[in-house]
CSV table of C-alpha atoms (C1' of nucleotides) in Angstrom, one decimal:
chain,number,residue,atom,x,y,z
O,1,UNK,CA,7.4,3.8,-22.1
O,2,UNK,CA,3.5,4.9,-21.8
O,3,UNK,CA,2.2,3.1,-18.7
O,4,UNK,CA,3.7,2.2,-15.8
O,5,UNK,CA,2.8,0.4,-13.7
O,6,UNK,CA,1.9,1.7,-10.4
O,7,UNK,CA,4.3,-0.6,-8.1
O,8,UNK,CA,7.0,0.0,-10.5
O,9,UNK,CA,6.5,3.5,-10.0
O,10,UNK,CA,6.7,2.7,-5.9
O,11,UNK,CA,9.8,1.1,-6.5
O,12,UNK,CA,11.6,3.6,-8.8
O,13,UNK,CA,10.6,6.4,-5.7
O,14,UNK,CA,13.0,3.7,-3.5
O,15,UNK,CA,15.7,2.8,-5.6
O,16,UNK,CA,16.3,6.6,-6.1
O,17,UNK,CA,16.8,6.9,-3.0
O,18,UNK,CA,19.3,3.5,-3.0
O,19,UNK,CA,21.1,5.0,-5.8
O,20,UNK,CA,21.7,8.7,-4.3
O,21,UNK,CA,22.8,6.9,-1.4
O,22,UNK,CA,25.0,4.8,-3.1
O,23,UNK,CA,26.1,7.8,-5.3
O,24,UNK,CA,27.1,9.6,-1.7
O,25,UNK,CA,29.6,6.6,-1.5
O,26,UNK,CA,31.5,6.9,-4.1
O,27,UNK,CA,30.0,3.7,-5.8
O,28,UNK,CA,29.6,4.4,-9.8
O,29,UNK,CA,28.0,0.9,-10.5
O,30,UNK,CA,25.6,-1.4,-9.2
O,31,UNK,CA,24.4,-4.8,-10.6
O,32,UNK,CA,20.7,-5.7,-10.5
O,33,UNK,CA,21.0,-8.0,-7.1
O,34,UNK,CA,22.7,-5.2,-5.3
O,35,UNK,CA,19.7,-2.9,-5.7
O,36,UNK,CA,17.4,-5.9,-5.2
O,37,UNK,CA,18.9,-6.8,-1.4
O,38,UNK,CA,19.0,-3.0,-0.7
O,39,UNK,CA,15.1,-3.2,-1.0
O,40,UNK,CA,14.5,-6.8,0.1
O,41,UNK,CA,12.7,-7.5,-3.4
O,42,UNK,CA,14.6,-9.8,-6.2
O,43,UNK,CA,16.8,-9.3,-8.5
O,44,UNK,CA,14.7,-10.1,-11.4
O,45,UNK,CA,11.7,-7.4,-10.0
O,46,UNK,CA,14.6,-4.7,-10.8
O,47,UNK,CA,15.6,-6.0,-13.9
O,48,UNK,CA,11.8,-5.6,-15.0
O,49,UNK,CA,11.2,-2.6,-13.5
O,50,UNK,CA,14.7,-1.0,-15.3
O,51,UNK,CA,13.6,-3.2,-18.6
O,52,UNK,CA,10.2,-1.1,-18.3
O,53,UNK,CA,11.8,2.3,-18.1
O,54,UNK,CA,13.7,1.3,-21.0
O,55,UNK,CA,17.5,1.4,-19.2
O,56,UNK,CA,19.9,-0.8,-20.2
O,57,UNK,CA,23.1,-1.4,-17.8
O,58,UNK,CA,26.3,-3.1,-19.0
O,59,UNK,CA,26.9,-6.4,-18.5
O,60,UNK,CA,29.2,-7.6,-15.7
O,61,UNK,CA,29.2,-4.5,-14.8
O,62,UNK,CA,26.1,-3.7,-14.0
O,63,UNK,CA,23.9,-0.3,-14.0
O,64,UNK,CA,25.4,3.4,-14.0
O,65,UNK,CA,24.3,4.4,-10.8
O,66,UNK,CA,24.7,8.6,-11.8
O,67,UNK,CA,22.9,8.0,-15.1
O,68,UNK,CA,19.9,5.7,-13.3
O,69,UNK,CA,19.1,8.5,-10.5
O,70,UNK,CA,18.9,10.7,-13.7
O,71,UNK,CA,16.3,9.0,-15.8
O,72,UNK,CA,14.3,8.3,-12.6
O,73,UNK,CA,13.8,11.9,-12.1
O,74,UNK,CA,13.2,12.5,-15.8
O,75,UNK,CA,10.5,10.2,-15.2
O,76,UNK,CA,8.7,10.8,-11.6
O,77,UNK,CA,10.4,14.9,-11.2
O,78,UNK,CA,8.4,17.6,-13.2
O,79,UNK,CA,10.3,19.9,-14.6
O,80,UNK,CA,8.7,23.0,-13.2
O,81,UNK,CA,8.6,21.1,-9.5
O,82,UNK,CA,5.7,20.6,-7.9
O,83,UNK,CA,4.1,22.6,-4.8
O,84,UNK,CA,3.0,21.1,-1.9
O,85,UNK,CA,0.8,22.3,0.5
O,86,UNK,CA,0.0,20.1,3.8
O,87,UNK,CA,-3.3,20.6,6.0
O,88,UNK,CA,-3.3,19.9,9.6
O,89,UNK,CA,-0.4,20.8,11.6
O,90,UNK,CA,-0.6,18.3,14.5
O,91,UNK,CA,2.0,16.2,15.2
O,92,UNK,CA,1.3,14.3,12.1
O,93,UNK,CA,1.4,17.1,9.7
O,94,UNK,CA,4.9,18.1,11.5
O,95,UNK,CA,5.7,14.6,11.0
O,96,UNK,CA,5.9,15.0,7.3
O,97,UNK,CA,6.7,18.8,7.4
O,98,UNK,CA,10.0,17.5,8.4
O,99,UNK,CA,10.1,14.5,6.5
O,100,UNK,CA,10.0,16.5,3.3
O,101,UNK,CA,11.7,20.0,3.9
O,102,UNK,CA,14.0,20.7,1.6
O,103,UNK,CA,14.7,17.0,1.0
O,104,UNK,CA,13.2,16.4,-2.6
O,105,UNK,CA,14.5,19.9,-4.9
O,106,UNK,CA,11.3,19.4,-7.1
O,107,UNK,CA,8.5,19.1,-4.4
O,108,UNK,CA,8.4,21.8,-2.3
O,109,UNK,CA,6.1,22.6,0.4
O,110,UNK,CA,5.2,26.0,0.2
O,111,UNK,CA,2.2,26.6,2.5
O,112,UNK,CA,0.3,24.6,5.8
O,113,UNK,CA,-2.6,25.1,7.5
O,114,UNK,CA,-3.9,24.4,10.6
O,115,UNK,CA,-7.3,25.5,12.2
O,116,UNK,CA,-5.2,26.8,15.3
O,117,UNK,CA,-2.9,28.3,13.0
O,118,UNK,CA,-2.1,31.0,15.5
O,119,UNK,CA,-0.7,28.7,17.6
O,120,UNK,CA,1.3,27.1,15.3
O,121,UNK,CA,3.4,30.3,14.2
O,122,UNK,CA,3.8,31.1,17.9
O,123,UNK,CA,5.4,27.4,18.5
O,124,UNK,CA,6.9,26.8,15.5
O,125,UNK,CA,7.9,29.9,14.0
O,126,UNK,CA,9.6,28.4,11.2
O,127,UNK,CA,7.0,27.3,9.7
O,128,UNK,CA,4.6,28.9,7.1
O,129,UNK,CA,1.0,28.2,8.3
O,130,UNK,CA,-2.3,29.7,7.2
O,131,UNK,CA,-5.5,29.8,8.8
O,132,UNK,CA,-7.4,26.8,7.3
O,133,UNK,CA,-10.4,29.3,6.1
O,134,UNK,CA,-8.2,31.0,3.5
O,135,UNK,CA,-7.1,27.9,2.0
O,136,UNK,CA,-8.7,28.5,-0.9
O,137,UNK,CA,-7.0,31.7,-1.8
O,138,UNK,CA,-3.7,30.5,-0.4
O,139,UNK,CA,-3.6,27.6,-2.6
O,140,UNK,CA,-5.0,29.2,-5.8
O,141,UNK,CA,-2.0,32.2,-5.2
O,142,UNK,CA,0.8,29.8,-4.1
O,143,UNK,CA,-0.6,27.3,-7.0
O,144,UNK,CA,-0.2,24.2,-5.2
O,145,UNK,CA,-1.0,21.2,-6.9
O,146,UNK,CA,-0.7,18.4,-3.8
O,147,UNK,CA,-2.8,19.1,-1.3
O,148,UNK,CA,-1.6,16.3,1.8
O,149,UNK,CA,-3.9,15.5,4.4
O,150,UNK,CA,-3.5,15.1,8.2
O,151,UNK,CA,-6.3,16.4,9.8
O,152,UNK,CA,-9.0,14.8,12.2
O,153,UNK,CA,-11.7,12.3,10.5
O,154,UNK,CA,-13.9,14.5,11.4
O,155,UNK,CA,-12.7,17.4,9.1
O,156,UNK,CA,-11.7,15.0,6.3
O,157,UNK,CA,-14.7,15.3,4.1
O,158,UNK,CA,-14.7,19.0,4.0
O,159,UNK,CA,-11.2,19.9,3.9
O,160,UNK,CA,-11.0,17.4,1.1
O,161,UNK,CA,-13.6,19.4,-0.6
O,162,UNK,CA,-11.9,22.9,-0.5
O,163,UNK,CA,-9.0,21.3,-1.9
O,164,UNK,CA,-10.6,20.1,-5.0
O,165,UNK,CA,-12.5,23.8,-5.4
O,166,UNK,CA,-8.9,25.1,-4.6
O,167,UNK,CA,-7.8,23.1,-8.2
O,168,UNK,CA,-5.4,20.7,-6.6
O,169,UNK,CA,-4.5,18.3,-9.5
O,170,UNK,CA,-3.6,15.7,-6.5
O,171,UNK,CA,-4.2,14.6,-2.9
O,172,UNK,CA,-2.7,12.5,-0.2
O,173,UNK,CA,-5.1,11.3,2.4
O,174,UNK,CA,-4.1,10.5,5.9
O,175,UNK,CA,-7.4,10.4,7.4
O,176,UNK,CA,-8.7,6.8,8.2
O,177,UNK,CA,-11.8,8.1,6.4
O,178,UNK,CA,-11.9,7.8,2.9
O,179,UNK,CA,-12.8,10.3,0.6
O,180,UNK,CA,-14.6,10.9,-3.0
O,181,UNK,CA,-13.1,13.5,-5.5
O,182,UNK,CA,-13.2,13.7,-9.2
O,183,UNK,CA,-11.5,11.5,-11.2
O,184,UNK,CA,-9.5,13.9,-12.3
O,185,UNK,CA,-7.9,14.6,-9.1
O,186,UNK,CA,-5.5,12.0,-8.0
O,187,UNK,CA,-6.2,10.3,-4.8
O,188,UNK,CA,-4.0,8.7,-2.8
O,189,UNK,CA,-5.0,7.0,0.9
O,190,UNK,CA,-3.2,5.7,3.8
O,191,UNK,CA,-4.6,4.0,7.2
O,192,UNK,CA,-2.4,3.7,9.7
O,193,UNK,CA,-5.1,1.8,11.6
O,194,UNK,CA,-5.3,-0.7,8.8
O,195,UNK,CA,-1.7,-1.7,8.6
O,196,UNK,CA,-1.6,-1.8,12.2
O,197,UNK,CA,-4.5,-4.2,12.3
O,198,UNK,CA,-3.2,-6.1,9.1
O,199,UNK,CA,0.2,-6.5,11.3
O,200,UNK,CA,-1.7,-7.7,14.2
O,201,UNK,CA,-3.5,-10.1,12.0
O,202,UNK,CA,-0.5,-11.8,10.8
O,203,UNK,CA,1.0,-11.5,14.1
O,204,UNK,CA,-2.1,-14.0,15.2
O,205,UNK,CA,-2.5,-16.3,12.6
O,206,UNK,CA,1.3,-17.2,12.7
O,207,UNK,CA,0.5,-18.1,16.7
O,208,UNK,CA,-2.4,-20.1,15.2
O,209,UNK,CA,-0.5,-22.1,12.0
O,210,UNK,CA,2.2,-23.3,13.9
I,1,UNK,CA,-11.9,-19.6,5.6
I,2,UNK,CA,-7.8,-20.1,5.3
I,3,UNK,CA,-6.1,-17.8,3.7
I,4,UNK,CA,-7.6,-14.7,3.2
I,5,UNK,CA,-5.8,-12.3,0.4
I,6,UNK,CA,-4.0,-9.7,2.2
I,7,UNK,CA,-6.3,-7.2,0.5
I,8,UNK,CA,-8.9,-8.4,2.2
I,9,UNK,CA,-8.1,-8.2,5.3
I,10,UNK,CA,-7.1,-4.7,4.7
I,11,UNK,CA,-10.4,-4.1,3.4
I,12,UNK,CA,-11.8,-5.6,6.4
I,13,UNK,CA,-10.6,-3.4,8.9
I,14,UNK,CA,-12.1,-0.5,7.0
I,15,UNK,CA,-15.4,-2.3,7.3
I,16,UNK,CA,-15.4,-2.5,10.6
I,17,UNK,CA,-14.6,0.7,11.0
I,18,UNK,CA,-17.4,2.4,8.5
I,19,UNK,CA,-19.8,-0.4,10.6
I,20,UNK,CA,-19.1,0.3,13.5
I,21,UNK,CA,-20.1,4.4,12.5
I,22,UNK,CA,-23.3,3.0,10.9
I,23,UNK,CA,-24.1,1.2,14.4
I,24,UNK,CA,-23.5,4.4,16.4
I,25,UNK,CA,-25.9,6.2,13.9
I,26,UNK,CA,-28.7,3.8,14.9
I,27,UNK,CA,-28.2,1.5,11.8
I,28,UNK,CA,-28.9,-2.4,11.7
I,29,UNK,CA,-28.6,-3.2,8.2
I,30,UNK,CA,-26.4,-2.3,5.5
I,31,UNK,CA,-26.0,-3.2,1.6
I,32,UNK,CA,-23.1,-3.6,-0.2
I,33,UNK,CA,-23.3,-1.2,-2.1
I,34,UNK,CA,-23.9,1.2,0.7
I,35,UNK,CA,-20.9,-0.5,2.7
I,36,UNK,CA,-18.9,-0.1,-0.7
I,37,UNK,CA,-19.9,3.8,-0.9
I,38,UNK,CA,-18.0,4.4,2.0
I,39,UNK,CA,-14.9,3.0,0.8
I,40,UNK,CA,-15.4,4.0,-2.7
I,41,UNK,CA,-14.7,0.6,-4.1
I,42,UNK,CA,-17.5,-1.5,-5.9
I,43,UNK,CA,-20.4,-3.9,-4.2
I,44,UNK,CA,-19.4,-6.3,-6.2
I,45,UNK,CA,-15.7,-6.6,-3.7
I,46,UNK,CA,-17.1,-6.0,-0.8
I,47,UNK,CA,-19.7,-9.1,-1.1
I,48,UNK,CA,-16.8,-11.0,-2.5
I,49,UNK,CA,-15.2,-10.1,0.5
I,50,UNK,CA,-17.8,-11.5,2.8
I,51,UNK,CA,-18.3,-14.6,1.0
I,52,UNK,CA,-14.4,-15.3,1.7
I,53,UNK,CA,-15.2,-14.9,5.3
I,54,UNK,CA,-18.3,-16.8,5.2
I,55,UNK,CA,-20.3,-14.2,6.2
I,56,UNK,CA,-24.3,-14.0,4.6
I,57,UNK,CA,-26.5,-11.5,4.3
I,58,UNK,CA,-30.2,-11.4,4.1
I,59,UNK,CA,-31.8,-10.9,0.8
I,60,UNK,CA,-33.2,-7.4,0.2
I,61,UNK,CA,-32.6,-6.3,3.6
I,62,UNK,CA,-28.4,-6.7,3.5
I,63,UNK,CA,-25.8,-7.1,6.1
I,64,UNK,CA,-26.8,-6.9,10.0
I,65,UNK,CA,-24.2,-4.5,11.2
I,66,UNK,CA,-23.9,-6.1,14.6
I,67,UNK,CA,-23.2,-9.1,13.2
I,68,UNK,CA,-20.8,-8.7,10.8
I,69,UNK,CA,-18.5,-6.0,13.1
I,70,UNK,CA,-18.6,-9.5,15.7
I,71,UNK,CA,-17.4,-11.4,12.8
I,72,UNK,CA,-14.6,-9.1,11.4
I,73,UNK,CA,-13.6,-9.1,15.2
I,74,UNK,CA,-13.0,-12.9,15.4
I,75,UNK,CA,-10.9,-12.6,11.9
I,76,UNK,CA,-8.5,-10.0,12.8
I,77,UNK,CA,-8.3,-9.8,16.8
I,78,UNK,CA,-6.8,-11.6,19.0
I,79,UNK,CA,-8.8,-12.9,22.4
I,80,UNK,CA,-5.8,-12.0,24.3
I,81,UNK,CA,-5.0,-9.0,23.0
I,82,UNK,CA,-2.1,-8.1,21.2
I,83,UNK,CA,0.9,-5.4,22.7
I,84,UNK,CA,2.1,-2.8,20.7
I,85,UNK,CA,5.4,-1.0,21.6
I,86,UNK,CA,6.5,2.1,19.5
I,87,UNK,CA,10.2,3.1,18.7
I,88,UNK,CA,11.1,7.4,18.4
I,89,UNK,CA,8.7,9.6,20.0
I,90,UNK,CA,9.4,12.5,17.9
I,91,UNK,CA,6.3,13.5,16.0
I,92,UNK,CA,5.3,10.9,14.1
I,93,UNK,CA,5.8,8.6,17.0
I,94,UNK,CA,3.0,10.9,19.0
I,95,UNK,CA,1.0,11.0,16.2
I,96,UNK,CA,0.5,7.3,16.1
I,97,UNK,CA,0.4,7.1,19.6
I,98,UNK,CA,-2.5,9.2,19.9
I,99,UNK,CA,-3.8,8.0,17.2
I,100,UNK,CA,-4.0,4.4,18.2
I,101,UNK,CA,-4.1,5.1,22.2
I,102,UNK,CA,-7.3,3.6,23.8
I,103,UNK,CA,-8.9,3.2,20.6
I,104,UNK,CA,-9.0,-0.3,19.6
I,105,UNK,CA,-9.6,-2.6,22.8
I,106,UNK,CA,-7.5,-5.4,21.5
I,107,UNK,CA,-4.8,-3.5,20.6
I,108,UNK,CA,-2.5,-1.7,23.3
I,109,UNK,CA,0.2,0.7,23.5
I,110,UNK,CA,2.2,-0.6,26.4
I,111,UNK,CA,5.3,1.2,26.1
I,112,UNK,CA,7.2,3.6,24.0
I,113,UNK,CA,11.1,4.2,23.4
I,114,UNK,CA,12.9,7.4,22.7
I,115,UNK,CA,16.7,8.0,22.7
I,116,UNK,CA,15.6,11.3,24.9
I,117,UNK,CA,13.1,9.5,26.8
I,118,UNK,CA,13.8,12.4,29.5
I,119,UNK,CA,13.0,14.6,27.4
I,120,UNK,CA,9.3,13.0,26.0
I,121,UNK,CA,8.8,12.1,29.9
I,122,UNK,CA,8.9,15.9,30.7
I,123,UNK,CA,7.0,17.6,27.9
I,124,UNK,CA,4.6,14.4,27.5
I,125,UNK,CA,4.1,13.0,31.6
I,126,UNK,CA,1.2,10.9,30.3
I,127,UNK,CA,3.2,9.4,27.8
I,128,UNK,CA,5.0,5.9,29.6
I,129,UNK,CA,8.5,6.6,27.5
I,130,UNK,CA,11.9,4.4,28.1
I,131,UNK,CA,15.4,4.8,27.3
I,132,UNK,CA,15.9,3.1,24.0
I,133,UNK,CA,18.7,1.0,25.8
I,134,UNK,CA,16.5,-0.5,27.7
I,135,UNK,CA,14.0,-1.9,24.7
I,136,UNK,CA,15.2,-5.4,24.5
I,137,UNK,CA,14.5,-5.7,28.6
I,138,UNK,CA,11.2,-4.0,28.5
I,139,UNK,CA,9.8,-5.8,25.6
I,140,UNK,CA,9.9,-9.0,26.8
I,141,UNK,CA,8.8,-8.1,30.3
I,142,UNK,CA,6.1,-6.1,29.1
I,143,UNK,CA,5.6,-9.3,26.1
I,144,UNK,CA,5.1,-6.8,23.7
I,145,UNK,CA,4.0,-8.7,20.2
I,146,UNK,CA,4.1,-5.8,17.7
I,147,UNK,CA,6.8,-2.7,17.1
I,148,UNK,CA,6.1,0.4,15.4
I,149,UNK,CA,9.3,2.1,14.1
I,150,UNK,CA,9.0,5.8,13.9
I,151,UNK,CA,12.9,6.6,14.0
I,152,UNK,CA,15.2,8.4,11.9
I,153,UNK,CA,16.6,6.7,8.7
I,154,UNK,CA,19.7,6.1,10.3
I,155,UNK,CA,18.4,4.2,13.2
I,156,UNK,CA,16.3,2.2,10.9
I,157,UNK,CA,18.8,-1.0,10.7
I,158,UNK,CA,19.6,-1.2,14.5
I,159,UNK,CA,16.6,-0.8,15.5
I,160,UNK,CA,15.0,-3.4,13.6
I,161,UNK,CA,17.7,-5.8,15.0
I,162,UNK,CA,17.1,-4.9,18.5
I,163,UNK,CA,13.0,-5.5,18.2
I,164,UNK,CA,13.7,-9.0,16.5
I,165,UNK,CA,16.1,-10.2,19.2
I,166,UNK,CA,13.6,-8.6,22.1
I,167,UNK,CA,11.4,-11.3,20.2
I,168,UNK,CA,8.3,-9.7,18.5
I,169,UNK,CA,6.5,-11.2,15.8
I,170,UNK,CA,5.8,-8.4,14.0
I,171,UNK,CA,7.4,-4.9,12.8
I,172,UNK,CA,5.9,-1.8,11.0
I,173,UNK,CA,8.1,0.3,9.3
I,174,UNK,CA,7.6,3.8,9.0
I,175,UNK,CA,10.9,4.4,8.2
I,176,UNK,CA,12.2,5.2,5.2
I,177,UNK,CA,14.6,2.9,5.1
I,178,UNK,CA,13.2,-1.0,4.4
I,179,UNK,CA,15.3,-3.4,7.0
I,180,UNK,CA,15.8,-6.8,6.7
I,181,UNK,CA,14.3,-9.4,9.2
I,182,UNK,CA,14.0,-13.3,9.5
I,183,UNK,CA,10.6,-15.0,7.5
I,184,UNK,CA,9.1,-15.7,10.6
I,185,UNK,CA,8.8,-12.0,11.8
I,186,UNK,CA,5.8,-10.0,9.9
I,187,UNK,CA,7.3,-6.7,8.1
I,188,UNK,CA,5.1,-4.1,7.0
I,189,UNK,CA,7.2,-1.0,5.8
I,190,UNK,CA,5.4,2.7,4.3
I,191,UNK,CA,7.2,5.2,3.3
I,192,UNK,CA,5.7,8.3,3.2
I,193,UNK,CA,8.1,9.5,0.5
I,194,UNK,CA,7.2,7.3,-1.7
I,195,UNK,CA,3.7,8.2,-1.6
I,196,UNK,CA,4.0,11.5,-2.2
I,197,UNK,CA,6.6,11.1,-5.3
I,198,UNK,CA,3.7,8.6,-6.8
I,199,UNK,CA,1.0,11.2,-6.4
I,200,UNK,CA,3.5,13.8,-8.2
I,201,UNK,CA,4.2,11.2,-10.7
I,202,UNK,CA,0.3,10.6,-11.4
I,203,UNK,CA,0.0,14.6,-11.1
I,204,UNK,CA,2.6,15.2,-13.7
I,205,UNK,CA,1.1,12.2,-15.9
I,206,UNK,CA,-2.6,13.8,-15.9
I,207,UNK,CA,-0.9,17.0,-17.2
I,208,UNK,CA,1.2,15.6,-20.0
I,209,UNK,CA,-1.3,13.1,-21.2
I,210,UNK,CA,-4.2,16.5,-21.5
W,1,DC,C1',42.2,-19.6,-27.3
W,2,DC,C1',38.6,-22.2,-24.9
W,3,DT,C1',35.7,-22.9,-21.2
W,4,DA,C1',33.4,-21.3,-17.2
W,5,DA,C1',31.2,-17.8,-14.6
W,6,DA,C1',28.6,-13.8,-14.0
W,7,DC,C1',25.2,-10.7,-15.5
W,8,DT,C1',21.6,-8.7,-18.4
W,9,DG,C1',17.2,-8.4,-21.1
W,10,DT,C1',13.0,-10.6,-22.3
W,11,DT,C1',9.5,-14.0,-23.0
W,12,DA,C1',6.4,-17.0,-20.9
W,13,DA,C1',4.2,-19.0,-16.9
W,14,DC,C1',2.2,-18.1,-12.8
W,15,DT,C1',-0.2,-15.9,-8.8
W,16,DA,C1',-3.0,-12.3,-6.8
W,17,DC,C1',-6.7,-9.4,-7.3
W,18,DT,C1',-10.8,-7.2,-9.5
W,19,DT,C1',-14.9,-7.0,-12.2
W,20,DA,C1',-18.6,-8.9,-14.9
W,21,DA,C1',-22.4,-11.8,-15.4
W,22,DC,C1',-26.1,-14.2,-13.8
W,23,DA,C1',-29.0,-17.5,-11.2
W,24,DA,C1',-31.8,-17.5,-7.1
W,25,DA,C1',-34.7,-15.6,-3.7
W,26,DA,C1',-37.2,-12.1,-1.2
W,27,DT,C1',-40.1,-8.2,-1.4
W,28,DA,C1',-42.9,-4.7,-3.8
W,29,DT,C1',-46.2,-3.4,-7.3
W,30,DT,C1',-49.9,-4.1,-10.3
M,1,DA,C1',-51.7,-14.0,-8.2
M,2,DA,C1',-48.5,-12.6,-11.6
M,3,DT,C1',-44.8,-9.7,-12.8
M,4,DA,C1',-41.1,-6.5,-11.9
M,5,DT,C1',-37.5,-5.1,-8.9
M,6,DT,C1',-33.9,-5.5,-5.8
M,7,DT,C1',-30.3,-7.7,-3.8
M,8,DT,C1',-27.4,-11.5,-2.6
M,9,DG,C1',-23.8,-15.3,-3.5
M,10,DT,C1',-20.9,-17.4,-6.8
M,11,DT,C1',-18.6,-18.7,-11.0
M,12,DA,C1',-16.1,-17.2,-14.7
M,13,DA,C1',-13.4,-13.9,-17.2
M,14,DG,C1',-10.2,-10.3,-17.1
M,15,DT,C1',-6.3,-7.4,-15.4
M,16,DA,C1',-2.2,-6.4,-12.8
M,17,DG,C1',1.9,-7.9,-10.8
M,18,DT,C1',5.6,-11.4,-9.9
M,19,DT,C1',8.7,-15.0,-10.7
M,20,DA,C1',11.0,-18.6,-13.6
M,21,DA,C1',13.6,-19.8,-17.3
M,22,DC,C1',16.8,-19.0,-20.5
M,23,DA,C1',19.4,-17.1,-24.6
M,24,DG,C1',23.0,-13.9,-25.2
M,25,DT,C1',27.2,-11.4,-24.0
M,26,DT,C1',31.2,-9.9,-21.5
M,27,DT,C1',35.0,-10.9,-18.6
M,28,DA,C1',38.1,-14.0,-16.1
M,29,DG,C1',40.7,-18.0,-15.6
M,30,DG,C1',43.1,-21.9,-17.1
DNA sequence: CCTAAACTGTTAACTACTTAACAAAATATT
DNA sequence: AATATTTTGTTAAGTAGTTAACAGTTTAGG
């Protein structure tokens, strides 16, 4: 199965999450242009994707749901789960505090940070959060291995640095400023501004084509 | 200059952005490969990028910065603006609204929606928040173009209904959840999710292929 | 039992995007 | 003044991702 590609990758994170959902509804099979409409891509995109990851469903029936969700976490889970640490606890780093709490079993958030940590703990006392200067330690003794960004532009340079000397294996930017790391630290980057823009854009050039 | 690849223009944005940083450091002229250090992708893309916007440079001296943040300006704004409205105020709603708010001249927040608008009104006054009941009203009086969802999963479907028939042209999707919406509405959809499961994925890979 | 319908799995064609290669021109160096 | 260097703009080649086409197989219906 060696290399995926990275959108199929994308799209076996989504139809997970079709298939748990499906799973909570009693439904045991699904056929390849059930999953398709669920993620407004076609039919024949799933059938690759599943062709790709080397599952095979039953005809006119259609694929095992249970046994699907299964070999999708057997290939994106790690065994050992992964820990997760998120930097910036503004109201984007809450965002996705809450967004992934407990939610996934093998990625687990097991520190934050935040500059005003202090603050933080007072407001939300549920929540773990470090001063950002002992992130090094923090994430060396809690062995994170995703550090996830959502601090100021500003900051995004530096704290992108400590996490690389921290040994993160993996980062998710959401700064609009990129950043450099070695290559072999993962990097993945996300502009809001930029899809906003790219929305807008479309937005005017459909005023303009018709 | 038709149809520029949607990678492009996503690129483009990002330009303007690093340019506009270079102009407010004192810079007039830029190089591709400078310009393309700051987005870590090659020279070689960003002057492909410019020749599909019919922008040139001057030999040995590069790109006047002035110039080409005009140019990127005429590409993706509108002259009259474009409206933005955002959907859930929890805390990825505020993020993006701060994020976005006063920022980009063509691009305004002119109203936000919350189920506990009450709520948001009290703890945020500067925030303008409406009942979500009201959203199909308020949209078109205020002729809001764009809709930024920022809702719960479960809200995801409704939601996306209620935005088409208030008549924007354009939805982005921070919801988990993709929705369905006629052809001639732009759909941009992230999942955060999803990111972080493909940085895991990539994590895990680096680990197993060592 | 035979035919039609409904699906899957896979190859092949196509489209989108990126990178390489290089000619042409401006400046710098000798 | 001649040569080397730097940088752009563009074509061509290469890579990644999507879609079409269809053979093959199971079930359903007559």
């Amino acid at each position: 199965m060696k290399n995926l590609p990275h959108k199929t990758i994308e799209r076996l994170s989504q139809y997970r999450r079709a298939l748990l959902n499906c799973l909570a509804n009693g439904k045991t099979h699904i056929f390849s242009h059930e999953l398709a409409k669920l993620q407004h891509i076609t039919a024949v995109q799933v059938r690759r994707d599943l062709m790709l990851i080397g599952y095979t469903g039953t005809l006119r029936k259609g694929y095992n749901v249970k046994e699907l969700i299964d070999l999708i976490g057997t290939i994106i889970d790690s065994e050992n789960g992964i820990n997760v640490a998120i930097v910036g606890m503004g109201n984007l780093g809450r965002a996705l505090y809450n967004y992934f709490s407990g939610k996934r079993t093998k990625l687990s958030i097991v520190a934050t940070f935040d500059k005003r940590y202090e603050k933080i703990k007072e407001d939300y006392p549920e929540i773990e959060c470090y001063n950002t200067a002992e992130m090094e330690k923090i994430i060396k003794e809690k062995k994170v291995d995703i550090g996830i960004m959502a601090v100021p532009a500003e900051s995004a340079t530096t704290i992108a640095d400590k996490l690389v000397n921290s040994g993160v294996k993996g980062i998710l930017n959401y700064t609009p400023k990129p950043v450099n790391v070695p290559k072999d630290v993962y990097l993945e980057e996300y502009d809001m501004i930029t899809s906003l823009e790219k929305v807008a854009f479309f937005v005017k050039k459909q005023n303009d084509d018709v």
